[in-house]
Amino acid sequence: MVKTSHIEEQIIVNLARSLLYEKALVKLDGQFVGAKAAIAKISQNINSKEDLNYGEVFIRDNIPVMIYLLIDGQYEIVRHFLNTCLELQSTEFQTRGIFPTSFIEVDHHLVADYGQRAIGRICSVDATLWWPILAYLYVQRTGDQDWAIKTEVQIGLQRFLELILHPQFRDAPTLYVPDGAFMIDRPMDVWGNPLEIQVLLYASLMSAASLIKIDLEKKNSTQSDDFRQFQQHQFDYAVAWLKRLKRYLLTHYWVNNKTIQVLRRRPTEQYGESVTNEYNIQTETIPHWLQDWLGSQGGYLIGNIRTGRPDFRFFTLGNCLGAIFDIISPEQQRSLFSLFLRNRHSLFAQMPLRICHPPLESQDWRLITGFDRKNLPWCYHNGGHWPCLLWFFVLAILRYQSRYGDLSIDGSYCFEILLEESYQVLLERLPQQKWAEYFDGPTGIWIGQQARIYQTWTIAGFLLVHQFLKVNPADSNIMNLPNIRTLELM
Ligand code: GLC
């Protein structure tokens, strides 16, 4: 590993900051409304031909941007971004409560995409789930409770909860979504109850309930009874849902070497309330690569639970968020980190981190993705490597260490080295490869065949890794949420 000198490092950090502040953030009426997904036309060649919707402000891509801005003390920009999204929250009958995937300025107005313009008409559920989370993180970091108790904010939260907590045709506490409803926004067999959506659901319910609680406590007697009663009702419902969801995720998604052996020996065709194989899953659906992947110490949250069709693929972001939001216990977090360490040649390789493992190949790729050339095996969402994911892992590790202590896991190769090496890879390769969106191939050494360059969340992700590792590790508390017990004490 060739270490970049301190001076070079500072030059790269300054470059990233100026790209973010001067090129990626966009203004409307003199105020920043968010950052576009990729900075077009810095280079004439790659981005200029066809930018599709990469010139738009995506809520999802703005999460690392806004977290970085919060750490950097740019509170007004974050608040204005939250307000802008809130104004765009749908009030239409069929989509009431959803936040847009992205938006763009056209003739001095913001035009939002709720899925009606997206490729394949995909609607991003994660964007809606991220809004209450970012709102909570903003209030927590700034202490701006006056913003939290604004009527518009509370009404936005109400609309959000009405969208989520309603009668449905199923009993499970998970959110059922179509294929591609999150960062992986193309057909990849991630329909039903994909992990990333469920962990975001957990955090968004927690965040929404906490923000309602602030309002209930602050405005004790001044609000109309109906409004207050409805808030209290939604609060209670959200807390009950949270408890069920956490239990459900730990029961159905968490696997390790021991639980797999139990799963493999379950009977099928059981009927009734107290059975061991609720989803009638056949042993043959449990893939053999898990033996090596898990080892004796490893554990992780699987990709999806559906009747007869669990998805054992490993999804990096959903797992990192499961740890960051404390859905899995400290002990389970250690198992998860140990799994990352064990499989570092796959997950980190030459460009951390791989988005999911293993990729869909051959007939699976043909049938499931519909011959999607962007998602060829080892490319893009299908096993590609995304530098914008590393900061989540870094945050999860540092946060663990600051809360639960030492993290030395069997063997000599420690996390400090893993994190430092990964950071050095970003330092060395990202400026060279123009802050590309993603990298292809089993090791991630090739720039993605259709990757945008000057991708904003690549830049913001790098700045966050630098911030956590080199400036202030204590900032890894930025995504801390309250826990169910604290919420209940009201
Ligand atoms: C692609 C990605 C999506 C991202 C968007 C903008 O559609 O799949 O996750 O939000 O680009 O960068």
Short mmCIF file of C-alpha atoms in Angstrom, two decimals, residues 66-75 78 134-144 467-468 472 474-480:
data_model
loop_
_atom_site.label_atom_id
_atom_site.label_comp_id
_atom_site.label_asym_id
_atom_site.label_seq_id
_atom_site.Cartn_x
_atom_site.Cartn_y
_atom_site.Cartn_z
CA MET A 66 -26.69 16.39 4.24
CA ILE A 67 -24.95 14.34 6.94
CA TYR A 68 -21.65 15.90 5.89
CA LEU A 69 -23.20 19.37 5.89
CA LEU A 70 -24.61 18.78 9.37
CA ILE A 71 -21.15 17.86 10.60
CA ASP A 72 -19.74 20.89 8.79
CA GLY A 73 -22.18 23.18 10.62
CA GLN A 74 -24.20 24.10 7.50
CA TYR A 75 -27.49 23.78 9.33
CA VAL A 78 -29.97 21.03 5.63
CA LEU A 134 -32.86 13.05 8.29
CA ALA A 135 -35.37 15.35 9.99
CA TYR A 136 -34.68 13.65 13.32
CA LEU A 137 -30.88 13.72 12.81
CA TYR A 138 -31.09 17.43 12.00
CA VAL A 139 -33.06 18.18 15.18
CA GLN A 140 -30.77 16.02 17.27
CA ARG A 141 -27.59 17.62 15.96
CA THR A 142 -28.79 21.24 16.02
CA GLY A 143 -31.23 21.17 18.94
CA ASP A 144 -33.67 23.05 16.68
CA GLN A 467 -14.01 13.16 8.60
CA PHE A 468 -14.59 10.04 10.71
CA ASN A 472 -13.24 13.59 14.50
CA ALA A 474 -16.75 11.18 17.72
CA ASP A 475 -18.87 12.39 14.79
CA SER A 476 -19.74 8.75 14.24
CA ASN A 477 -22.55 9.41 16.76
CA ILE A 478 -24.34 11.51 14.12
CA MET A 479 -26.80 8.76 13.20
CA ASN A 480 -27.66 7.63 16.72
#
